[in-house]
Each structure stands twice: as structure tokens, then as C-alpha cells.
Short mmCIF file of C-alpha atoms and ligand atoms in Angstrom, two decimals:
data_model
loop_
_atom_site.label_atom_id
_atom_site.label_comp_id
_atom_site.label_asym_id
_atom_site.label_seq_id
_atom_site.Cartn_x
_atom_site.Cartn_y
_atom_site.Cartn_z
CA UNK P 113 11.56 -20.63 -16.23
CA UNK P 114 10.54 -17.21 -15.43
CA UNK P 115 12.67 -15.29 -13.14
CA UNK P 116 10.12 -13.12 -11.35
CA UNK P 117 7.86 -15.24 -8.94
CA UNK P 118 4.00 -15.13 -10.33
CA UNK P 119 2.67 -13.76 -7.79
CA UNK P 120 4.94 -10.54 -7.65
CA UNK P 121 4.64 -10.67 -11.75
CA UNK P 122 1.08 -9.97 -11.13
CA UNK P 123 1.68 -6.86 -9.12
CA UNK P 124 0.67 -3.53 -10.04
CA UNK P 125 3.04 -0.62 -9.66
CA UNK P 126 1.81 2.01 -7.56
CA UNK P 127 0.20 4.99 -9.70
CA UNK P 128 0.36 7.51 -7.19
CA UNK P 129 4.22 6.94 -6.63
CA UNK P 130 5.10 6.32 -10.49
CA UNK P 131 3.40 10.26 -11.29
CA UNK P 132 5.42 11.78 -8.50
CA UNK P 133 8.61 10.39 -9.52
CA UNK P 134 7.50 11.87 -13.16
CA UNK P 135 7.38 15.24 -11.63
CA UNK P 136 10.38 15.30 -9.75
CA UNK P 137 12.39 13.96 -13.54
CA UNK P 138 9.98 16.77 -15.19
CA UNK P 139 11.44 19.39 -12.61
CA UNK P 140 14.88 17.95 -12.78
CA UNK P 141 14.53 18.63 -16.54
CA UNK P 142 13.99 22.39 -15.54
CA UNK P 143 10.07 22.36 -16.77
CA UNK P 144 7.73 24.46 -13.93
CA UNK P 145 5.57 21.55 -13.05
CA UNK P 146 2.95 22.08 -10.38
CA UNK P 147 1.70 18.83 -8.88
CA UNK P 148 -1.35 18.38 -7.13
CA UNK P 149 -0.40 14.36 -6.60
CA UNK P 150 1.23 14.34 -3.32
CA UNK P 151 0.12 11.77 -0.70
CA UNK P 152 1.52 13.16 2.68
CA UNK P 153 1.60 16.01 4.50
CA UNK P 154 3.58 18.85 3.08
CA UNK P 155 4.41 20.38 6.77
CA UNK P 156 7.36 19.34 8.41
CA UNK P 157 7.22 17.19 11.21
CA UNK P 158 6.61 18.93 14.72
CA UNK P 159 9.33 20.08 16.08
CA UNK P 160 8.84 18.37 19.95
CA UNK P 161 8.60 15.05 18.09
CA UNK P 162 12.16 16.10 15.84
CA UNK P 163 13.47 16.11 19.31
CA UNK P 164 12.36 12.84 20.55
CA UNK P 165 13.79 11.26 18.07
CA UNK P 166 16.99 12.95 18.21
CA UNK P 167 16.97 12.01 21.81
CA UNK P 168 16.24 8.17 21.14
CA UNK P 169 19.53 8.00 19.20
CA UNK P 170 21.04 9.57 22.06
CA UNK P 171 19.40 7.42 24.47
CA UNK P 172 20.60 4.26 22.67
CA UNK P 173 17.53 3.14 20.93
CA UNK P 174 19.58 0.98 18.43
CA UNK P 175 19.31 -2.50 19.08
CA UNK P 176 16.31 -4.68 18.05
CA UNK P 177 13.23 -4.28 20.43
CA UNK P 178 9.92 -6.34 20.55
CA UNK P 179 8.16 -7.57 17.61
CA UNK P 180 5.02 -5.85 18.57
CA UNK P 181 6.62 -2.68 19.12
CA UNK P 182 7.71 -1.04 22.69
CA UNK P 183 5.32 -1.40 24.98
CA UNK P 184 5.50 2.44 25.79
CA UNK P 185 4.12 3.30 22.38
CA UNK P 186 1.25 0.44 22.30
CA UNK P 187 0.22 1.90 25.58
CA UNK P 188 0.33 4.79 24.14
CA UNK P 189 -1.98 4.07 21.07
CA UNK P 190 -4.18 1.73 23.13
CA UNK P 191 -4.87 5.60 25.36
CA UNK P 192 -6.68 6.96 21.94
CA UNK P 193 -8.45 3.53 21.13
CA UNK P 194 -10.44 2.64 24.45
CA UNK P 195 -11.38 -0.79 24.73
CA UNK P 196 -8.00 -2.37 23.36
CA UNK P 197 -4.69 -3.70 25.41
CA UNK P 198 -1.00 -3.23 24.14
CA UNK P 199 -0.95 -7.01 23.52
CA UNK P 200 -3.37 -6.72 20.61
CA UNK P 201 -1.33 -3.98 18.91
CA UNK P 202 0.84 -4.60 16.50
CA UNK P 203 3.60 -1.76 15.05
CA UNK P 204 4.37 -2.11 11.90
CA UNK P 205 6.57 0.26 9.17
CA UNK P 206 3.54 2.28 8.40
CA UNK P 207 -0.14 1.52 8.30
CA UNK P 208 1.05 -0.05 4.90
CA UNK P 209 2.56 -2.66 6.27
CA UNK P 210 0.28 -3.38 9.16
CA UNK P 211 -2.56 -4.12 6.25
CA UNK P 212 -0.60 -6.02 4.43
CA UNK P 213 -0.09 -8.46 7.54
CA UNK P 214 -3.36 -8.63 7.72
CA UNK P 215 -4.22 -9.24 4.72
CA UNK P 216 -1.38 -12.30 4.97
CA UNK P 217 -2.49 -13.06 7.85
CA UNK P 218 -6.32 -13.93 6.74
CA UNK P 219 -6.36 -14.55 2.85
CA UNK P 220 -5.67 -17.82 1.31
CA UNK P 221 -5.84 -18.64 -2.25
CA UNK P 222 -9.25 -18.30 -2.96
CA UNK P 223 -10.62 -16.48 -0.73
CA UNK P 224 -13.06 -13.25 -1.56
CA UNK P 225 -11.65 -10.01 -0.30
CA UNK P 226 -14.93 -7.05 -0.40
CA UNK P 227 -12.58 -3.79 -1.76
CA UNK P 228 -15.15 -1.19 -2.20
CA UNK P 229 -14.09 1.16 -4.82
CA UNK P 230 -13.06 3.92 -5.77
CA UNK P 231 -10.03 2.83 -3.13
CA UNK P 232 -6.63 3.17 -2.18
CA UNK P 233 -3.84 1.66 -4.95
CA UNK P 234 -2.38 -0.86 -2.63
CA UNK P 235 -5.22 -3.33 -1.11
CA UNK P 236 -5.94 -4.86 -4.02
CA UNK P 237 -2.50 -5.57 -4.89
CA UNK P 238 -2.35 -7.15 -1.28
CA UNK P 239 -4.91 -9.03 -2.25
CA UNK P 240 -3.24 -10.57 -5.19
CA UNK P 241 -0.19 -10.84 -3.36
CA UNK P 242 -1.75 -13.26 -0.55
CA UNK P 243 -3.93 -15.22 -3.44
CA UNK P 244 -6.97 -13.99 -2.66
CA UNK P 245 -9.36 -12.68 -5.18
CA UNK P 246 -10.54 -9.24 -5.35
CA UNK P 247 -14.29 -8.15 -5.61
CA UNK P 248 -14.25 -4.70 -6.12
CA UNK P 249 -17.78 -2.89 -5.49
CA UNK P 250 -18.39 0.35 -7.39
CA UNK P 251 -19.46 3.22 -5.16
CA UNK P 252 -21.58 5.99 -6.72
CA UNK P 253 -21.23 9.66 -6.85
CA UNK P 254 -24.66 9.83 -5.34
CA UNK P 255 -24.15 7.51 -2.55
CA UNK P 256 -21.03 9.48 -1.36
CA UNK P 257 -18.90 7.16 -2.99
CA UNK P 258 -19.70 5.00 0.02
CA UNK P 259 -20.50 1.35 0.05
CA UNK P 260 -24.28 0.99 0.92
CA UNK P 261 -25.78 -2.16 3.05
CA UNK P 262 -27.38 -3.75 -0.15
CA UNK P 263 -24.19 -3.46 -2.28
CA UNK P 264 -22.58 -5.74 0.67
CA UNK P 265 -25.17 -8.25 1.06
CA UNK P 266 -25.33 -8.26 -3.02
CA UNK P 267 -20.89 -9.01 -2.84
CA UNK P 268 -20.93 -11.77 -0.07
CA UNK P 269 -20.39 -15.46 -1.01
CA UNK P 270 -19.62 -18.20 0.98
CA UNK P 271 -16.01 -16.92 0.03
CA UNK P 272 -15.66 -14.02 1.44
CA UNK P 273 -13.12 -13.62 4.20
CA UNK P 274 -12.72 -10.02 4.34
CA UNK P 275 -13.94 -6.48 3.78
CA UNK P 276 -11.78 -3.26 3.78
CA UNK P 277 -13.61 0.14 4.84
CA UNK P 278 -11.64 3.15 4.57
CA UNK P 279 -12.54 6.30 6.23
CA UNK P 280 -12.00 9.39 5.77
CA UNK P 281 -11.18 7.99 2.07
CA UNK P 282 -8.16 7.95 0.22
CA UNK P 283 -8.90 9.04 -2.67
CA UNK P 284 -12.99 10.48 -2.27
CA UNK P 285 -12.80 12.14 1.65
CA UNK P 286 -15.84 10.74 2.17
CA UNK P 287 -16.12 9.56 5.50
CA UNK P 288 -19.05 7.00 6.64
CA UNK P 289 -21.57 8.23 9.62
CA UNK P 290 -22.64 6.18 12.34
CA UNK P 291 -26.18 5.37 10.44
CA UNK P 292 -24.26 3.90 8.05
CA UNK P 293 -21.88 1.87 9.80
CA UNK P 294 -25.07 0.46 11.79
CA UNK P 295 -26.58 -0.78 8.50
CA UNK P 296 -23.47 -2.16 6.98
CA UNK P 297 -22.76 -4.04 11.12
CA UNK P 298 -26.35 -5.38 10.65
CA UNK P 299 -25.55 -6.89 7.48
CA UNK P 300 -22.24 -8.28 8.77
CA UNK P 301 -23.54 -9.81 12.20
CA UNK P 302 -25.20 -12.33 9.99
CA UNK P 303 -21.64 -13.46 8.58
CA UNK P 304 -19.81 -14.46 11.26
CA UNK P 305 -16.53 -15.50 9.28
CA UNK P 306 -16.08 -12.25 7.83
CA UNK P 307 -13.49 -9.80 9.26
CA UNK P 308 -13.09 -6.13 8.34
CA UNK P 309 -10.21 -4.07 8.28
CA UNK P 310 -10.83 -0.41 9.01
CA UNK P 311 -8.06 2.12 7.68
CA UNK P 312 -8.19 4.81 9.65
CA UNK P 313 -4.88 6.77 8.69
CA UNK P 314 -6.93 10.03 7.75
CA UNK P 315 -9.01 9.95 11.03
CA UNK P 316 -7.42 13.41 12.62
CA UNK P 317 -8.34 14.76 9.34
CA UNK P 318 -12.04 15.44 9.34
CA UNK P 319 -13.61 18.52 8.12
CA UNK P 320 -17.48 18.16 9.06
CA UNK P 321 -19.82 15.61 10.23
CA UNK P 322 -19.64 13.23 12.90
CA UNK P 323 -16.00 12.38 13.86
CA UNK P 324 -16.61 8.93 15.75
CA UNK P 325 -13.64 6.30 14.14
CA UNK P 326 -15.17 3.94 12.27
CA UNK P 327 -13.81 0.53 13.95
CA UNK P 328 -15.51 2.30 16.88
CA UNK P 329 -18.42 2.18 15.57
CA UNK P 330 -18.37 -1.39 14.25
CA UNK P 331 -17.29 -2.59 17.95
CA UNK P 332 -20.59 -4.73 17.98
CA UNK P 333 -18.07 -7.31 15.76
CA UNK P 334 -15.61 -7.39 17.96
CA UNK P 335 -12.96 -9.71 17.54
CA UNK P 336 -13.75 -9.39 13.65
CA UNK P 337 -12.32 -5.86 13.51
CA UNK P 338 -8.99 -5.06 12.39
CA UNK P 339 -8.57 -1.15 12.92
CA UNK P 340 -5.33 0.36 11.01
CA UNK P 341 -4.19 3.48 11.80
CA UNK P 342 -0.44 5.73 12.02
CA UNK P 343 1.38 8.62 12.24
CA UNK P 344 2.15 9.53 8.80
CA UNK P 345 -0.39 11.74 8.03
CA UNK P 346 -1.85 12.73 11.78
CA UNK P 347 1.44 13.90 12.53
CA UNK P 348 3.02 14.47 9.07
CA UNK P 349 5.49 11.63 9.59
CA UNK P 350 5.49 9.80 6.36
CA UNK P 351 8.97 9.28 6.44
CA UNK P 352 9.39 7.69 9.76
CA UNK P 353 7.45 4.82 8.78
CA UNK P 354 5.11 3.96 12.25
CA UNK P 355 1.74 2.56 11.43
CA UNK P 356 -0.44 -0.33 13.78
CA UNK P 357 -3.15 -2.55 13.35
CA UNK P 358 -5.44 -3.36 16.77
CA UNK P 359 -7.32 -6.33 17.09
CA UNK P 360 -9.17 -8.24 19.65
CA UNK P 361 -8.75 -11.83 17.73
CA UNK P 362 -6.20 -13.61 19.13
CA UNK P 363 -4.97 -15.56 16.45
CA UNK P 364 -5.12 -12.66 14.02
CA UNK P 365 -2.75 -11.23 16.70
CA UNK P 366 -0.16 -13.84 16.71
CA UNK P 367 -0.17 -15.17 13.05
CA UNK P 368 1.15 -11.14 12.74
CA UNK P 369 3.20 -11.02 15.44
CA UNK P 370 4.65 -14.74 13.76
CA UNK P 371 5.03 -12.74 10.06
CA UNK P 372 6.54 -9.75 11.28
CA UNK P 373 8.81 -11.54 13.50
CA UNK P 374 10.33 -13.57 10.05
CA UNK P 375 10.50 -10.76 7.64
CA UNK P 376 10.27 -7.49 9.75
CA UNK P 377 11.50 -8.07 13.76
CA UNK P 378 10.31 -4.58 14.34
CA UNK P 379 9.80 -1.05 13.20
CA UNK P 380 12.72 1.14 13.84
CA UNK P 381 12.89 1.79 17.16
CA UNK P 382 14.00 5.47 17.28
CA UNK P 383 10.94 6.09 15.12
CA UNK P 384 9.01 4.00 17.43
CA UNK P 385 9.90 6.67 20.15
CA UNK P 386 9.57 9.30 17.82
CA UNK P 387 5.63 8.20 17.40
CA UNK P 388 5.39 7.69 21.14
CA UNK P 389 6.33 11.54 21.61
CA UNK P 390 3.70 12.58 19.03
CA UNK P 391 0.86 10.59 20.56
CA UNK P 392 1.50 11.55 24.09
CA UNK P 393 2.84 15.15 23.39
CA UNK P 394 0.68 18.41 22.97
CA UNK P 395 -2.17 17.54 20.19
CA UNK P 396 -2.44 21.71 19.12
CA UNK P 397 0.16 20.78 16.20
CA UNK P 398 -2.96 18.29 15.28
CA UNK P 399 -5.53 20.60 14.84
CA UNK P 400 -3.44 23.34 13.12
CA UNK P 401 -2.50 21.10 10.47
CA UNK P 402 -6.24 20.08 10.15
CA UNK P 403 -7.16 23.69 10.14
CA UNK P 404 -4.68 24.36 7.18
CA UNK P 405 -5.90 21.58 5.24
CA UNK P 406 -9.64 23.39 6.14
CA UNK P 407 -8.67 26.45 4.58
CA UNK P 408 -7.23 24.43 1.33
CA UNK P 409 -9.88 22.36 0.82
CA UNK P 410 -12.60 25.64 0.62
CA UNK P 411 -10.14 27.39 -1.90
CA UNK P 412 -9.51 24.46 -4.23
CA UNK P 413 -13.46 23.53 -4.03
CA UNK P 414 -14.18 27.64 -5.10
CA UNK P 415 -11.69 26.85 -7.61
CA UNK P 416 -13.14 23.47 -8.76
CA UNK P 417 -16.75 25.60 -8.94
CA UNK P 418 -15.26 27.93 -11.64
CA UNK P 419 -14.39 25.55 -13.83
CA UNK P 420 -17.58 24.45 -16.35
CA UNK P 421 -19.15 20.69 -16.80
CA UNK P 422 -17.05 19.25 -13.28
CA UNK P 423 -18.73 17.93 -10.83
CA UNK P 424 -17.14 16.80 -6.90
CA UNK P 425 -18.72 15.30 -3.89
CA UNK P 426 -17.39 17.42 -1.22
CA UNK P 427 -14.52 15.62 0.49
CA UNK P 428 -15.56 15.36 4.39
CA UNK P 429 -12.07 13.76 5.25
CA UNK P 430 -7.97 13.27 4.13
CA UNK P 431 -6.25 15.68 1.84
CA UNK P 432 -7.65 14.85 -1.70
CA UNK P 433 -10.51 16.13 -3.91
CA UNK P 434 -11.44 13.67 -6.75
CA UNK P 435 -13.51 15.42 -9.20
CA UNK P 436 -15.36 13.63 -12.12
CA UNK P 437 -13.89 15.33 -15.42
CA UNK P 438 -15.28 12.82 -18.22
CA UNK P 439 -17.65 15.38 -19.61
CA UNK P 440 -14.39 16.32 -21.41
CA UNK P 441 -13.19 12.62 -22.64
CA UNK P 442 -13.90 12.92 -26.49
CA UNK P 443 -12.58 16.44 -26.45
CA UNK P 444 -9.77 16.60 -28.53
CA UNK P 445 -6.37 18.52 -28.06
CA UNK P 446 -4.85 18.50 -31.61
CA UNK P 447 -5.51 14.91 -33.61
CA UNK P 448 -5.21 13.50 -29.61
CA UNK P 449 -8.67 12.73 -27.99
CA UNK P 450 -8.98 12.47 -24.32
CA UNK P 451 -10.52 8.87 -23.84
CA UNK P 452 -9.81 8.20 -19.84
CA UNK P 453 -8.49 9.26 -16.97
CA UNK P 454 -4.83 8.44 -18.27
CA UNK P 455 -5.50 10.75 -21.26
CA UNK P 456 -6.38 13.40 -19.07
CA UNK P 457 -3.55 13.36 -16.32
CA UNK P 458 -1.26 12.46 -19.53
CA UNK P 459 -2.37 15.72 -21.08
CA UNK P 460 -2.82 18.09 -17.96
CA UNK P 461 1.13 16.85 -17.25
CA UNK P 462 2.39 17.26 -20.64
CA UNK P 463 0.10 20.90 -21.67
CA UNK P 464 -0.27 22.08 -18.97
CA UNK P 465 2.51 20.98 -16.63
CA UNK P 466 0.32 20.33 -13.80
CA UNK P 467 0.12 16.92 -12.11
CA UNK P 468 -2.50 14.95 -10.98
CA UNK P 469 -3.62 11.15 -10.31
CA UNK P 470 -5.73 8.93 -12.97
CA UNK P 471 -9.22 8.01 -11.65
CA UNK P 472 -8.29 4.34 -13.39
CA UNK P 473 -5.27 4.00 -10.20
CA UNK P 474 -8.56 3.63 -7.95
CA UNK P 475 -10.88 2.06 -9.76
CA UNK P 476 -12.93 5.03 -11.36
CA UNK P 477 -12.09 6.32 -14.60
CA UNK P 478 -14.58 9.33 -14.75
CA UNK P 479 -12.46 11.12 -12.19
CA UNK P 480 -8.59 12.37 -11.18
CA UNK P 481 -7.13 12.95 -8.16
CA UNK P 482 -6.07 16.25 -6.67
CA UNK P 483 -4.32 16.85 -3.51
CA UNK P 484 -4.40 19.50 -1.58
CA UNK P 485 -1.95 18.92 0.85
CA UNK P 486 0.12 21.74 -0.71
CA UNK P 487 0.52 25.26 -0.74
CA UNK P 488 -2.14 27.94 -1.52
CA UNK P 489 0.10 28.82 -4.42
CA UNK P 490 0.32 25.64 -5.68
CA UNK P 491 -3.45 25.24 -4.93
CA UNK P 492 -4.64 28.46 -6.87
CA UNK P 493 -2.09 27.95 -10.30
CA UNK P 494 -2.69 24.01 -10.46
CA UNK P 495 -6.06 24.84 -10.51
CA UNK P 496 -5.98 27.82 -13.10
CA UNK P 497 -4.09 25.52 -15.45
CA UNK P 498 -6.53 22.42 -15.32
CA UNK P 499 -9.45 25.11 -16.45
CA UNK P 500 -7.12 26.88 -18.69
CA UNK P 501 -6.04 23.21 -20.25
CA UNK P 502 -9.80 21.91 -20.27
CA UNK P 503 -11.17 24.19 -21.76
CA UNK P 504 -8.85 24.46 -24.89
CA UNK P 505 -9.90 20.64 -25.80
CA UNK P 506 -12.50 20.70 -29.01
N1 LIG X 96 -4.04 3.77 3.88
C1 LIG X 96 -4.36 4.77 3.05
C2 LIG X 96 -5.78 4.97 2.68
C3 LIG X 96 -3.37 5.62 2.55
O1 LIG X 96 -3.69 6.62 1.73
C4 LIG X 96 -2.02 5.38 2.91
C5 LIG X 96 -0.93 6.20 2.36
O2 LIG X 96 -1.04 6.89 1.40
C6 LIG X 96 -1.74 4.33 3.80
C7 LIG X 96 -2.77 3.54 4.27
C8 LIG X 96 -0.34 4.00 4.24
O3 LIG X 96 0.13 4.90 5.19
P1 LIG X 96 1.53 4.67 5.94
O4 LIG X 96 2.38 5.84 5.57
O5 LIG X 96 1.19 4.66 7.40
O6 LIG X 96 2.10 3.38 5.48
#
């Protein structure tokens, strides 16, 4: 009898995580490895919110609190998401987790989850991990990497249970308008048993374009709507691990509030406070960060221009760049040719020593991932050694 239960066997680990912990054993090993992989914020978190958490310990936050969270903080969410009450807000340890409830919470065996790709690692592995069956839906380059209206009606079957939007992407930055969301709504009011979960964790990080949240957009659903959202990467506070879902449906509501309360009873509370300070503190700290990550993204994209047979769609949202580099698989380095993504990062890591993400972690091979949540240092010699690297391949 195996040992493992099947349906954790049949996870996936996460890419993104497995190439940073390569870099950190590369730089343990002493090699100068510049990694363009990284997921989170590089700032530190504002000082103001430090504080509140330092004074949450102090203030005896350290026994278990509500399920849902404390009511302070889903007040305090429900101020920047009109419409919604604290009672259908959930807290969770990161918006990781809150998806993942609701994933649990909707999908039986069987059921069709819509996962337009290219897409973040870890939905389709929630996916699998509820019994649900995946049907991924290739965006194109020329649509934005965005799913269009006919690509939905072409995915739905009497199966389908869910769809998962994210905007601004993780890893594209594209970031759907409010046309679009109208078309894809139209589609959906004539599928009443479908619900959609909206990620919204990169929503304070826009760069152009109309900066109306999705699940805002899709209110004509209502009840159908599951909007994620945290502070990990508003507030660059990965590590404290605060993330919600917000939903109007009742029962969603309590068959999460039911899960968390078996396997979770609630987020750490001094974090809790913690995310309550950054929500209801100053917001410059916000818009400084996004600013930063402004400036980044127009030197990496210069960068990306210099470097022959590439091609990008400009990122509107998030932190990441994913630029299509398979003009170069069948290049060889040595007797090695590059064949996929994997190739490529594999050889960028081990030539060049700079890191990246394979396309194949998101469900597009052409491309690999850069970050530029990083320094303009890193920025400017990551780059240099990707052109330097592909352009030695025969
Ligand atoms: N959703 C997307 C698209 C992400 O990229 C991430 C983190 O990388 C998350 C959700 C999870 O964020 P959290 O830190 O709140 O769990």
C-alpha cells in the first residue's frame, strides 16, 4: 500500500519555490548568481506596520481569535471593497490559502475548474487536490495573454463549477479592462452555476490603464464572485502570511469558515493586527513601492528591447515580465540543444548564473519568467547575461 495519499502523490512541486531554493544552494556554494525569480517584494516591510505588530505582542495578541479573522481587520478590508460586510470575509494565511478554501469549498470530484493559462503554479494543483479536473485555456500573445469571451463559451460544459481570473497576472502583468470583463460577465450570466474566483493580490500594482478591481467589475454576478486579495505584495508582507477571500454567497461563506475552523482556527493574530495597521495606516508607502517597481519595469523592458529575436507583451500589472525566448530553442550550447523552457532557465542558471522561471511552471513553454522586483543592479547584469548567454547558442 502506498504511503503517500493519491491525491497529494499527484501534486506538483512548486517551480517558482524549487529555482529559488537552487539559488540560495548556488550562492551558498560561493557562485555569483543573480536571480531574477523572486515572487515578493524585495522592500522591507513599512516601518509603521513593524510597529503594530511589535505592539500586538505587547498588547497580548496571543491566544486564538475568530475563525474569520478580527473583526477590526475585516472592517477594515470591507473599507477598500464597497459593497461587502465583515461577515463575508474570510482571513486566511495568505491569499494562498484563502483560494485554496475555495477551491475546497466548491470542487468535487469531477467537477470542471476554467484555469486560463499562462497562470499562477498553484490553482491547478488546488484543483487536483479537491478532485476536480483542470481545463486549462491557452491565452495568446496577441490577445494580451487574456482569456477572450469565445475561448469561455468554447471551455464551458455542463461541468464546470468554476473559473479563476487573475489580474494584474502572475506571471504575464496583463491586467483585464472593463470592456473585457463586460464580455466575459455576458457570457457568464447565462451560467448561473458557475462561480469565479478573482485573485486580486497584484491590484495596488498597476502601471497603466484602467485600475477598476476586477471582482468590481464582475459585481453584476454577485453572489458568484469570490474576490481574493492580501497584504503580501501591496504591503510587502509575504512573510506575515494575511490574505482574504470576500464573498456574498452564504454558503460559500460558511463551508470556509467550517474548513478553516478544522485545519486552520485562524491566521496569526499579531499578523492579523499587523495587516489591520497597513490597511488603515498612511497608503504613501503604497504608491512608492509601485513607483519603484515603475521605474524597474521601463529599465528591464529597454533592456529586453536590446536583446535580438525576443518578443514581450508589456506587463500592465505585478512585478514580472515573461518574455517569449523560443526563437532560440534549437540553438545549441556545446552538443546541448535548448528544446524548452527548462533548457533555457537550466542553461541561463548553469552559463550564465542568472536565474529565472520556466514558461512550462505556467503553462507556456515559449516563454520564462523574470522578476523585477529587485534591484536596478540586479535588473541591469541579469539582463546583460541572458543576451550575453543567448546569443552564444549556435
Ligand atoms: N495569487 C498569485 C497570483 C500569486 O502570485 C501569489 C503569490 O505568489 C498568491 C496568490 C499568494 O499570495 P499570498 O502570499 O497572499 O499567499
Amino acid at each position: 500500500m502506498a504511503v503517500v495519499s493519491r491525491h497529494i502523490a499527484a501534486l506538483a512541486e512548486s517551480q517558482s519555490f524549487a529555482m529559488a531554493q537552487r539559488v540560495m544552494q548556488l550562492k551558498r556554494d560561493g557562485v555569483d548568481v543573480v536571480s531574477l525569480t523572486l515572487g515578493e517584494p524585495d522592500f522591507d516591510t513599512p516601518k509603521h506596520i513593524q510597529q503594530a505588530a511589535q505592539q500586538a505582542i505587547a498588547d497580548n495578541y496571543s491566544h486564538y481569535g475568530p475563525v474569520k479573522g478580527i473583526l477590526s481587520l475585516r472592517e477594515a478590508i470591507c473599507n477598500q471593497m464597497p459593497g461587502y460586510m465583515p461577515d463575508e470575509i474570510i482571513v486566511s494565511v495568505g491569499a494562498k490559502q484563502a483560494i485554496c478554501n475555495a477551491v475546497m469549498a466548491l470542487v468535487d470530484e469531477g467537477d470542471e475548474v476554467i484555469v486560463p493559462t499562462p497562470c499562477w503554479v498553484s490553482y491547478s494543483e488546488m484543483v487536483k487536490l479537491a478532485g476536480g479536473t483542470n481545463v486549462f485555456v491557452k491565452t495568446t500573445a496577441d490577445a494580451e495573454y487574456k482569456l477572450t469571451a469565445a475561448q469561455l463559451c468554447a471551455a464551458i460544459t455542463e461541468r464546470t463549477k468554476l473559473l479563476i481570473l487573475c489580474s494584474p497576472n502572475n506571471p504575464t502583468g496583463s491586467v483585464y479592462t472593463k470592456e473585457e470583463i463586460v464580455e466575459l460577465v455576458e457570457v457568464l450570466k447565462e451560467y448561473p452555476n458557475i462561480f469565479v474566483i478573482v485573485d486580486e493580490v497584484y491590484s495596488a500594482i498597476v502601471f497603466e490603464g484602467a485600475n477598476e478591481l476586477t471582482s468590481e467589475s464582475m459585481s453584476e454576478l454577485g453572489e458568484r464572485i469570490i474576490a481574493i486579495n492580501g497584504v503580501s505584495k501591496t504591503y510587502a508582507m509575504t512573510g506575515y502570511r494575511i490574505g482574504w477571500m470576500a464573498c456574498h454567497n452564504k454558503e460559500v461563506i460558511n463551508a470556509c469558515d467550517t474548513l478553516q475552523g478544522q485545519y486552520l482556527t485562524c491566521a496569526c493574530m499579531v499578523a492579523q493586527k499587523a495587516a489591520e495597521a497597513a490597511l488603515t495606516g498612511l497608503q504613501e508607502c503604497v504608491e512608492e513601492m509601485r513607483k519603484e517597481y515603475a521605474k524597474r519595469r521601463e529599465l528591464i523592458l529597454s533592456l529586453l528591447d536590446e536583446i535580438p529575436d525576443i518578443t514581450y507583451v508589456e506587463p500592465k500589472g505585478a512585478f514580472y515580465v515573461f518574455p517569449d525566448v523560443s526563437k532560440y530553442y534549437g540553438k545549441r550550447f556545446g552538443v546541448k540543444t535548448i528544446t524548452n523552457s527548462d533548457d533555457m532557465v537550466n542553461y541561463l542558471l548553469g552559463e550564465a548564473h542568472v536565474a529565472c522561471v520556466a514558461g512550462s511552471a505556467y503553462g507556456e513553454d515559449t516563454c520564462i519568467r523574470l522578476s523585477f522586483a529587485t534591484n536596478e543592479a540586479n535588473i541591469r547584469e541579469g539582463v546583460k547575461r541572458i543576451k550575453e548567454a543567448l546569443l552564444q547558442l549556435k
